[in-house]
XYZ file of C-alpha atoms in Angstrom:
690
model
C -67.564 84.335 2.759
C -70.514 82.075 2.273
C -71.212 78.712 0.744
C -73.632 80.345 -1.651
C -70.675 81.345 -3.813
C -70.431 79.568 -7.160
C -68.066 76.705 -7.582
C -66.123 78.285 -10.431
C -66.201 81.176 -12.868
C -67.449 79.546 -16.035
C -68.835 81.360 -19.057
C -72.230 82.945 -18.627
C -73.103 82.315 -22.231
C -73.344 78.530 -21.901
C -71.118 75.524 -22.345
C -68.053 75.686 -24.568
C -68.450 74.722 -28.200
C -68.328 70.993 -28.839
C -69.054 69.992 -25.237
C -72.473 69.087 -23.861
C -73.215 71.215 -20.784
C -73.651 69.588 -17.408
C -77.233 69.780 -16.160
C -77.485 69.995 -12.369
C -80.450 68.328 -10.659
C -82.517 71.525 -10.705
C -82.294 71.650 -14.524
C -82.773 67.966 -15.343
C -85.565 67.480 -17.918
C -88.142 66.028 -15.486
C -87.669 68.737 -12.874
C -87.592 71.338 -15.616
C -90.975 70.164 -16.873
C -92.418 70.294 -13.348
C -91.051 73.816 -12.899
C -92.526 74.903 -16.252
C -95.950 73.475 -15.303
C -95.954 75.499 -12.084
C -95.237 78.659 -14.068
C -97.873 77.800 -16.658
C -100.601 77.261 -14.048
C -101.272 81.015 -13.441
C -101.685 81.633 -17.173
C -104.033 78.667 -17.384
C -106.120 80.133 -14.552
C -106.193 83.495 -16.347
C -107.398 81.814 -19.508
C -110.217 80.088 -17.583
C -111.255 83.367 -15.984
C -111.282 85.289 -19.258
C -112.956 82.497 -21.209
C -115.891 82.477 -18.795
C -115.952 86.012 -17.409
C -119.646 85.948 -16.416
C -119.431 82.587 -14.666
C -116.168 83.029 -12.806
C -114.426 86.378 -13.056
C -117.321 88.752 -12.409
C -119.117 86.485 -9.959
C -116.228 86.663 -7.477
C -115.746 90.448 -7.505
C -114.382 91.480 -4.082
C -113.741 95.157 -3.424
C -112.075 95.486 -0.033
C -109.583 98.417 0.057
C -108.103 97.678 3.547
C -107.098 94.122 2.542
C -105.576 95.436 -0.647
C -103.659 98.172 1.189
C -102.142 95.967 3.845
C -101.232 93.274 1.290
C -99.400 95.893 -0.762
C -97.607 97.359 2.275
C -96.427 93.870 3.392
C -95.113 92.891 -0.034
C -93.481 96.301 -0.515
C -91.733 95.853 2.838
C -90.392 92.467 1.716
C -89.159 94.085 -1.487
C -87.424 96.916 0.331
C -85.668 94.442 2.629
C -84.532 92.326 -0.320
C -83.459 95.379 -2.289
C -81.458 96.707 0.658
C -79.728 93.363 1.255
C -78.810 92.952 -2.400
C -77.640 96.570 -2.516
C -75.335 95.938 0.440
C -74.007 92.826 -1.301
C -73.432 94.878 -4.472
C -71.429 97.435 -2.501
C -69.455 94.773 -0.656
C -68.663 92.775 -3.797
C -68.471 95.801 -6.112
C -70.679 93.962 -8.621
C -72.773 95.696 -11.284
C -75.278 92.841 -11.670
C -76.149 92.853 -7.982
C -76.603 96.621 -8.166
C -79.092 96.267 -11.040
C -80.959 93.407 -9.325
C -81.268 95.515 -6.169
C -82.782 98.309 -8.269
C -85.289 95.792 -9.682
C -86.586 95.061 -6.177
C -86.393 98.659 -4.963
C -88.252 100.046 -7.978
C -90.904 97.333 -7.668
C -91.232 98.048 -3.956
C -91.530 101.797 -4.511
C -94.189 101.642 -7.194
C -95.981 98.842 -5.352
C -96.146 101.041 -2.220
C -97.415 104.015 -4.251
C -100.033 101.728 -5.783
C -101.105 100.755 -2.258
C -101.216 104.368 -1.060
C -103.477 105.161 -4.014
C -105.983 102.564 -2.808
C -109.425 104.235 -2.511
C -110.292 105.536 0.984
C -106.629 105.544 2.113
C -105.496 108.953 0.857
C -107.834 109.545 -2.083
C -111.563 109.099 -1.712
C -112.004 107.361 -5.035
C -110.011 105.263 -7.461
C -107.532 107.142 -9.617
C -105.615 106.713 -12.864
C -102.414 106.440 -10.851
C -103.947 103.599 -8.863
C -104.621 101.727 -12.123
C -101.274 102.155 -13.905
C -98.812 102.769 -11.066
C -97.741 99.186 -10.589
C -97.623 98.304 -14.337
C -95.370 101.336 -14.862
C -93.131 100.243 -11.981
C -92.981 96.702 -13.327
C -91.976 97.999 -16.758
C -89.139 100.039 -15.245
C -88.072 96.985 -13.245
C -88.267 94.837 -16.418
C -85.718 97.044 -18.164
C -83.403 96.777 -15.151
C -83.946 92.990 -14.954
C -83.081 92.584 -18.638
C -79.872 94.577 -18.284
C -78.943 92.655 -15.130
C -79.114 89.344 -16.994
C -76.661 90.405 -19.714
C -73.020 89.181 -19.595
C -71.671 92.647 -18.827
C -68.072 93.264 -19.787
C -65.523 95.024 -17.580
C -66.133 98.481 -19.095
C -69.924 98.268 -18.894
C -69.798 96.930 -15.333
C -67.389 99.669 -14.264
C -69.626 102.332 -15.850
C -72.695 101.026 -13.995
C -70.863 100.854 -10.671
C -69.499 104.357 -11.135
C -73.068 105.615 -11.554
C -74.568 103.497 -8.769
C -75.393 106.415 -6.477
C -76.821 108.334 -9.428
C -79.090 105.412 -10.356
C -80.345 105.094 -6.797
C -80.939 108.825 -6.510
C -82.685 108.858 -9.889
C -85.014 106.081 -8.768
C -85.864 107.990 -5.586
C -86.609 111.144 -7.620
C -88.884 109.213 -10.014
C -90.797 107.672 -7.098
C -91.181 111.014 -5.332
C -92.442 112.726 -8.492
C -94.821 109.874 -9.287
C -96.171 109.818 -5.727
C -96.633 113.589 -5.702
C -98.422 113.495 -9.056
C -100.677 110.546 -8.223
C -101.521 111.243 -4.569
C -102.106 115.036 -4.496
C -105.716 115.303 -5.529
C -106.459 117.571 -8.438
C -102.796 118.167 -9.267
C -102.373 115.900 -12.326
C -104.520 113.419 -14.288
C -102.843 110.612 -12.280
C -104.789 111.656 -9.151
C -108.050 112.016 -11.091
C -110.472 109.166 -11.761
C -109.377 106.847 -14.595
C -110.654 107.538 -18.114
C -113.679 105.639 -19.412
C -112.845 102.019 -20.130
C -110.217 101.753 -17.371
C -106.597 102.668 -17.283
C -103.953 100.571 -19.003
C -100.487 100.997 -20.403
C -101.351 98.720 -23.325
C -98.427 97.451 -25.362
C -95.927 98.262 -22.586
C -97.365 95.363 -20.580
C -96.336 92.971 -23.343
C -92.928 94.609 -23.744
C -92.286 94.282 -20.019
C -93.435 90.654 -20.060
C -91.032 89.952 -22.923
C -88.134 91.579 -21.099
C -88.838 89.504 -17.993
C -88.977 86.331 -20.104
C -85.607 87.108 -21.701
C -84.099 87.947 -18.300
C -85.384 84.646 -16.849
C -83.909 82.710 -19.802
C -80.521 84.444 -19.408
C -80.490 83.671 -15.698
C -81.260 80.052 -16.543
C -78.170 79.915 -18.786
C -76.040 81.227 -15.917
C -77.617 78.665 -13.606
C -76.608 75.842 -15.952
C -72.987 76.942 -15.624
C -73.007 77.463 -11.835
C -76.073 75.887 -10.178
C -77.566 77.900 -7.346
C -80.876 77.993 -5.468
C -80.746 81.801 -5.470
C -80.457 81.886 -9.270
C -83.471 79.566 -9.524
C -85.411 81.888 -7.199
C -84.479 84.982 -9.196
C -85.293 83.255 -12.468
C -88.682 82.193 -11.074
C -89.363 85.707 -9.775
C -88.655 87.222 -13.203
C -90.998 84.702 -14.823
C -93.789 85.445 -12.324
C -93.349 89.198 -12.755
C -93.672 88.735 -16.504
C -96.860 86.739 -16.016
C -98.235 89.407 -13.701
C -97.813 91.989 -16.475
C -99.778 89.776 -18.841
C -102.489 89.242 -16.234
C -102.515 92.973 -15.472
C -103.412 93.708 -19.085
C -106.750 91.909 -18.600
C -107.851 93.134 -15.227
C -110.853 95.252 -14.397
C -110.333 96.322 -10.800
C -111.404 94.092 -7.921
C -112.280 91.096 -10.089
C -110.760 87.659 -9.522
C -108.244 88.187 -12.358
C -107.213 91.482 -10.716
C -106.509 89.695 -7.423
C -104.596 87.004 -9.329
C -102.316 89.782 -10.622
C -101.575 90.835 -7.059
C -101.094 87.230 -5.997
C -98.444 86.673 -8.720
C -96.585 89.829 -7.659
C -96.603 88.775 -4.032
C -95.541 85.221 -4.886
C -92.578 86.423 -6.955
C -91.060 88.496 -4.173
C -91.953 86.124 -1.348
C -90.310 83.296 -3.319
C -86.981 85.143 -3.420
C -87.283 86.184 0.221
C -88.006 82.609 1.307
C -85.008 81.284 -0.646
C -82.777 83.887 0.975
C -84.127 82.913 4.392
C -83.488 79.192 3.804
C -79.944 79.877 2.661
C -79.376 82.170 5.631
C -80.566 79.412 7.982
C -78.245 76.906 6.274
C -75.151 79.125 6.402
C -75.875 81.176 9.504
C -74.750 84.324 7.699
C -75.938 86.664 4.948
C -72.383 87.191 3.753
C -72.625 85.100 0.585
C -76.392 84.906 -0.055
C -76.212 86.530 -3.474
C -72.669 85.614 -4.587
C -73.990 83.170 -7.175
C -75.801 86.001 -8.983
C -72.662 88.049 -9.527
C -70.722 88.609 -12.762
C -67.896 86.300 -13.859
C -65.220 88.777 -12.821
C -66.712 88.940 -9.323
C -66.924 85.144 -9.165
C -63.213 84.886 -9.971
C -62.445 87.522 -7.359
C -64.508 85.667 -4.738
C -62.785 82.407 -5.640
C -59.418 84.119 -5.225
C -60.529 85.283 -1.771
C -61.478 81.703 -0.882
C -58.091 80.487 -2.091
C -56.386 83.220 -0.094
C -58.336 82.230 3.013
C -57.413 78.549 2.640
C -53.774 79.351 1.932
C -53.620 81.618 4.951
C -55.371 78.992 7.048
C -52.910 76.296 5.949
C -50.028 78.631 6.780
C -51.443 79.286 10.245
C -51.977 75.564 10.796
C -48.359 74.880 9.895
C -47.203 77.615 12.250
C -49.434 76.167 14.942
C -47.837 72.758 14.439
C -44.346 74.218 14.711
C -45.103 76.335 17.767
C -47.274 73.734 19.500
C -50.168 76.200 19.883
C -53.662 74.729 20.108
C -55.630 77.916 19.386
C -58.094 77.327 16.489
C -56.357 79.303 13.781
C -59.525 79.784 11.741
C -60.730 82.183 14.441
C -57.931 84.532 13.376
C -59.479 84.620 9.915
C -63.107 84.900 11.006
C -62.926 88.661 11.371
C -60.936 89.182 8.192
C -63.334 87.147 6.059
C -66.474 87.740 8.177
C -67.074 84.116 9.096
C -69.602 82.848 11.579
C -68.718 80.099 14.037
C -70.085 77.310 11.835
C -68.145 78.511 8.816
C -65.000 78.937 10.887
C -65.309 75.334 12.122
C -65.802 74.033 8.586
C -62.866 76.098 7.346
C -60.731 74.795 10.206
C -61.449 71.206 9.184
C -60.932 71.971 5.507
C -57.663 73.734 6.246
C -56.365 70.843 8.322
C -57.309 68.368 5.605
C -55.716 70.572 2.959
C -52.562 70.973 5.023
C -52.278 67.200 5.451
C -52.903 66.626 1.766
C -50.340 69.203 0.691
C -47.807 67.822 3.163
C -48.303 64.311 1.826
C -48.047 65.558 -1.761
C -44.836 67.413 -0.920
C -43.310 64.330 0.689
C -44.368 62.047 -2.147
C -42.845 64.549 -4.564
C -39.602 64.411 -2.580
C -39.579 60.625 -2.867
C -40.017 60.871 -6.630
C -37.229 63.452 -6.895
C -34.847 61.280 -4.873
C -35.501 58.462 -7.318
C -34.851 60.761 -10.264
C -31.599 62.020 -8.801
C -30.309 58.474 -8.272
C -29.174 58.198 -11.877
C -26.235 56.177 -13.104
C -22.979 58.094 -12.927
C -23.855 60.384 -10.011
C -21.250 60.191 -7.264
C -22.203 59.108 -3.771
C -21.425 62.478 -2.174
C -23.382 64.424 -4.788
C -26.261 61.947 -4.572
C -26.617 62.211 -0.784
C -26.182 66.000 -0.773
C -28.866 66.486 -3.435
C -31.249 64.035 -1.795
C -30.770 65.615 1.639
C -31.426 69.107 0.313
C -34.621 67.948 -1.389
C -36.092 65.902 1.467
C -35.425 68.659 4.007
C -37.920 70.809 2.111
C -40.603 68.175 2.665
C -39.670 66.424 5.926
C -37.924 69.134 7.919
C -34.608 68.624 9.730
C -33.604 65.344 8.081
C -30.082 64.014 8.735
C -28.011 61.221 7.203
C -25.021 59.437 8.724
C -22.847 56.771 7.095
C -21.052 53.868 8.768
C -17.493 54.673 9.785
C -15.390 52.398 11.976
C -18.421 50.296 12.830
C -20.544 53.268 14.008
C -23.095 55.689 12.576
C -22.851 59.281 13.792
C -25.860 61.605 13.405
C -25.179 64.841 15.212
C -24.325 64.006 18.824
C -25.944 60.577 18.647
C -23.956 57.416 17.965
C -25.366 54.106 16.809
C -23.574 50.780 16.636
C -24.159 48.349 13.827
C -25.879 45.952 16.217
C -28.407 48.625 17.277
C -30.432 48.015 14.121
C -30.548 44.247 14.311
C -34.085 42.832 14.139
C -35.733 46.301 14.287
C -37.068 48.527 11.562
C -36.492 51.892 13.257
C -35.366 53.558 16.480
C -37.757 56.153 17.942
C -36.983 58.775 20.543
C -36.319 62.446 21.081
C -38.983 63.471 18.576
C -37.249 61.685 15.679
C -37.325 58.307 13.968
C -34.041 56.717 12.820
C -34.229 54.243 9.918
C -31.285 52.106 8.768
C -29.744 52.505 5.313
C -28.472 49.249 3.861
C -26.334 48.144 0.938
C -26.784 44.492 -0.065
C -28.455 43.837 3.294
C -25.562 45.264 5.327
C -25.892 48.458 7.396
C -24.325 51.369 5.515
C -25.807 54.330 7.364
C -28.908 55.771 9.028
C -31.616 58.305 8.222
C -33.049 60.538 10.974
C -36.522 61.986 10.251
C -38.667 64.145 12.591
C -41.751 62.355 13.915
C -44.736 63.246 11.686
C -48.280 64.260 12.585
C -50.275 62.047 10.208
C -50.780 58.300 10.000
C -48.911 58.145 6.702
C -45.736 59.797 8.005
C -44.248 56.606 9.438
C -44.754 54.715 6.176
C -43.387 57.623 4.152
C -40.258 57.845 6.305
C -39.671 54.088 5.902
C -40.181 54.427 2.137
C -37.721 57.326 2.041
C -35.131 55.207 3.853
C -35.659 52.373 1.365
C -35.362 54.782 -1.554
C -32.107 56.231 -0.218
C -30.751 52.744 0.469
C -31.401 51.764 -3.146
C -29.828 54.980 -4.416
C -26.772 54.514 -2.187
C -26.371 50.909 -3.272
C -26.659 51.877 -6.949
C -24.058 54.615 -6.523
C -21.576 52.253 -4.916
C -22.185 49.483 -7.442
C -21.725 51.931 -10.263
C -18.487 53.114 -8.695
C -17.288 49.519 -8.789
C -18.288 49.260 -12.428
C -16.470 52.487 -13.143
C -13.309 51.050 -11.612
C -13.480 47.429 -12.748
C -15.709 47.358 -15.802
C -15.312 50.607 -17.692
C -11.518 50.590 -17.620
C -11.524 47.373 -19.654
C -13.764 48.547 -22.474
C -14.946 51.645 -24.290
C -17.453 53.842 -22.406
C -19.972 53.520 -25.251
C -19.881 49.730 -25.073
C -20.172 49.785 -21.286
C -23.077 52.263 -21.351
C -24.896 50.232 -24.014
C -24.540 47.047 -21.963
C -25.786 48.786 -18.813
C -28.803 50.196 -20.622
C -29.594 46.993 -22.556
C -27.979 43.800 -21.180
C -29.377 41.853 -24.148
C -26.675 43.472 -26.254
C -24.186 41.135 -24.561
C -25.701 38.157 -26.389
C -23.608 36.500 -29.051
C -24.264 37.665 -32.579
C -24.361 40.963 -34.390
C -25.887 43.146 -37.083
C -24.711 44.712 -40.331
C -23.869 48.396 -39.787
C -22.160 51.082 -41.854
C -19.196 52.298 -39.826
C -15.796 53.898 -40.061
C -12.895 51.759 -38.808
C -9.667 53.313 -37.546
C -6.533 51.141 -37.334
C -3.357 52.503 -35.743
C -0.017 50.927 -34.874
C 3.567 51.993 -34.258
C 5.954 51.754 -37.223
C 9.253 50.311 -36.012
C 7.806 48.783 -32.844
C 9.526 45.417 -33.402
C 13.044 46.853 -33.751
C 12.405 49.184 -30.784
C 11.382 46.194 -28.655
C 14.602 44.405 -29.499
C 16.734 47.337 -28.308
C 15.135 48.203 -24.958
C 14.076 46.503 -21.753
C 10.460 45.227 -21.354
C 9.694 47.879 -18.769
C 10.558 50.635 -21.226
C 8.315 49.010 -23.849
C 5.330 49.126 -21.483
C 6.101 52.719 -20.536
C 6.260 53.753 -24.212
C 2.975 52.000 -25.072
C 1.179 53.509 -22.089
C 2.365 57.007 -22.997
C 1.171 56.678 -26.594
C -2.157 55.094 -25.688
C -2.723 57.624 -22.898
C -2.398 60.352 -25.528
C -4.342 58.531 -28.272
C -7.352 57.175 -26.371
C -8.811 60.598 -25.324
C -8.628 61.749 -28.961
C -10.804 58.809 -30.010
C -13.267 59.077 -27.129
C -13.591 62.842 -27.551
C -14.951 62.302 -31.061
C -17.348 59.506 -30.120
C -15.227 56.553 -31.142
C -15.370 53.134 -29.517
C -12.077 51.303 -28.897
C -12.667 47.582 -29.292
C -9.115 46.199 -29.366
C -5.615 46.757 -28.017
C -3.216 44.260 -29.616
C 0.361 45.048 -28.629
C 1.186 48.374 -30.249
C -1.990 48.395 -32.375
C -5.541 49.520 -31.635
C -8.872 49.317 -33.475
C -11.542 51.983 -32.981
C -15.052 52.088 -34.507
C -17.211 55.110 -35.242
C -21.001 54.759 -35.586
C -20.932 51.512 -33.609
C -22.301 50.579 -31.171
C -23.639 54.123 -30.631
C -25.227 55.766 -33.678
C -23.233 58.768 -34.861
C -23.791 61.289 -37.643
C -20.827 62.195 -39.901
C -18.823 59.345 -38.407
C -16.193 59.488 -41.170
C -15.391 63.108 -40.311
C -15.198 62.326 -36.594
C -12.792 59.446 -37.270
C -10.596 61.667 -39.445
C -10.431 64.394 -36.814
C -9.569 61.855 -34.125
C -6.740 60.444 -36.304
C -5.210 63.854 -36.987
C -5.351 64.732 -33.275
C -3.718 61.377 -32.435
C -0.808 62.179 -34.742
C -0.367 65.622 -33.180
C -0.352 64.094 -29.672
C 2.006 61.310 -30.732
C 4.419 63.778 -32.368
C 4.642 65.664 -29.077
C 5.700 62.435 -27.351
C 8.110 61.377 -30.101
C 9.744 64.818 -30.134
C 11.053 64.256 -26.635
C 12.031 60.654 -27.323
C 13.959 60.383 -30.618
C 14.175 56.598 -30.471
C 10.430 56.027 -30.110
C 8.497 54.476 -33.044
C 5.835 56.611 -34.786
C 2.084 56.127 -35.197
C 0.633 55.307 -38.624
C -3.143 55.248 -39.117
C -5.514 53.796 -41.702
C -9.224 54.700 -41.968
C -11.948 53.145 -44.104
C -15.745 53.404 -44.260
C -18.176 50.659 -45.229
C -20.452 47.870 -44.028
C -19.314 45.520 -41.274
C -20.825 42.923 -38.978
C -20.835 44.422 -35.480
C -21.578 42.452 -32.341
C -20.335 40.084 -29.653
C -17.912 37.406 -30.765
C -16.647 34.521 -28.659
C -18.280 31.867 -26.498
C -20.924 31.843 -23.767
C -18.122 31.873 -21.190
C -15.979 34.626 -22.717
C -16.807 37.076 -25.431
C -15.788 40.451 -26.781
C -17.296 43.268 -28.803
C -15.778 43.539 -32.288
C -16.435 44.256 -35.940
C -15.719 42.037 -38.969
C -15.937 42.633 -42.674
C -14.146 43.915 -45.735
C -14.359 47.549 -44.569
C -12.412 46.700 -41.389
C -9.846 44.614 -43.287
C -9.241 47.437 -45.789
C -8.657 49.875 -42.894
C -5.964 47.504 -41.561
C -4.340 47.245 -44.997
C -4.391 51.044 -45.475
C -2.706 51.447 -42.092
C 0.090 49.152 -43.376
C 0.549 51.449 -46.384
C 0.838 54.600 -44.288
C 4.105 56.254 -43.498
C 4.938 57.055 -39.850
C 3.119 60.185 -38.723
C 0.523 60.029 -41.554
C -3.147 59.113 -41.940
C -4.311 57.137 -45.019
C -8.022 57.022 -45.861
C -10.092 55.121 -48.377
C -12.170 56.616 -51.178
C -15.495 56.078 -49.358
C -14.199 57.891 -46.287
C -13.009 60.819 -48.379
C -16.352 60.963 -50.177
C -18.292 61.100 -46.893
C -16.000 63.766 -45.450
C -16.509 65.896 -48.539
C -14.622 69.027 -49.588
C -13.415 69.670 -46.017
C -10.749 66.968 -46.461
C -7.291 68.093 -47.629
C -5.698 65.010 -49.192
C -2.874 63.796 -51.373
C -3.714 60.929 -53.691
C -1.819 57.647 -53.464
C -3.530 56.297 -56.557
C -4.904 52.790 -56.768
C -3.190 50.455 -54.317
C -2.989 46.693 -54.542
C -3.731 45.436 -51.053
C -3.178 41.998 -49.637
C -6.293 39.884 -49.843
C -7.994 42.234 -52.345
C -8.401 41.187 -55.980
C -9.221 44.734 -57.066
C -7.102 47.769 -56.379
C -8.225 50.309 -53.737
C -8.032 54.048 -54.235
C -6.315 55.681 -51.244
C -5.388 59.171 -50.045
C -3.092 60.706 -47.461
C -5.186 62.982 -45.204
C -3.218 66.104 -44.413
C -5.823 68.397 -42.842
C -9.531 69.070 -42.268
C -11.109 72.459 -42.655
């Protein structure tokens, strides 16, 4: 693990379509121009040398084979070290790009060393053709490898390259051995013979190699824009310098100033990468992640997953350490697994502790939010406390709740009197903090929370106690409403008033609804024959059977007047197919009422009238006392139709039948003349619904 790893996978091909890519400091325009000027300087020097060859280039001819040999050996050694390090990283990360980049340095090192061994007076007495073209050939081979390494290799291509990694290395060794044998054994091949007249050159291949290096540098720059890295900048710069060296090498009679410039560019390219690796090694104290930023996207994602795994494991160990009370730095347990040095282990320890605290706080805040969500209207007190306790235990540990009973709060073996919480916010001791739970400012219970390890734990525990107090108070207030409020009005009206208290204001709105009127035919004569207590018993039995039928189909009961009741459908709650729901409720009421009347022959019988139309719906009365009701011709017609119904029947108006549709089985009553209506009203007896 090393900090040289990229921050995220990203696409190697650039920023997503439609979004301007982020430019890190190293690629800002000003710094980019400075970087480009540094790369252009060697080409400018070459132009000056070639433009005035007699004045500059030839005047400074310096033929000193020992200096050349030892320069080549030193740079080749740097290359071999870099190639070996990158090769190890490629094996460790199983990354095809690192494998190809390592071959770039190893091939350059090999041919560079062979070029040095071919220096006159070292092995051969005179200059040779191999001495002239050895390094350009090696740079061309390295250029092909550099170009391939910069491509966004897919999974199949990367797997194919990795599978042939040993073969590629062995092939490179064979090529170097053959080239060295051919160029250093005198008289064996033309490579060991003196160069042909005019000097040796590989001509157009120098330009091809330079082009490949330029493309590779540009591709590396695109990767760098997605995941900025000093190592990517170094590699990009090295590719650019190698390309320039191939251009310079095309115009280089041996031992002239331009020829030495070619060697200087080669040395600078490799030393630049080596120096960057050294700086990063000094910063991190480990070579573990020096080249992670150069890897393919798939490797980046795999490395990121390893980082996530390390942090998750570290957080888990930190939690275990907190539970067990151990003070052993848990990151040391991971140092061997993830190859961390002491500095990295210390940083990871701090990051893990911070992450553990952050995740613990997030978990506890999430528990607070969930407790608030669970405290919804209608949830019983027992269910509320059980759900809240189960949720907060996941975040806070062994949390306990006790409610006041006989003036005391019992939490496990501990007992608290009501006076224990006077003038204090919490009781601390035994590794726990006990906060009071109150309802309307009066002690209703207590919450016991384990003492936390962060500065925010005390505030979070107090907030949790406040949240539970509010939830407990709401549950008990709602229970009172359920007992005192809801039993005196329809649930829909009660729910609407709870959700929007402004609906209790006087006034109303015009709404299409279906009104259901029902009363008991023969109630007056029945009342004259029996005692008052029997009248109440009869009414309660009928209404107990009728009310669930109405509520089950979404109706709202707005009036009980003696033996009569008025129910509305589609008011106050909006309801589709309200006429059908009213009809079904009426038929079910008659079935339920018949069951009661069958066992009581003297009881009166229900008759029901239903009508659909516009009515003014709202609160009617005075500021001191009001009631929810509906007024209008549609409601009046429903009352008149109920008066026309026979006991045990349901009479509906024409509009109701029309809205029910063909599902209604009816018997026509013709046009009825109703009290208060100038025009007759078409009516039907509803016998069934399909």
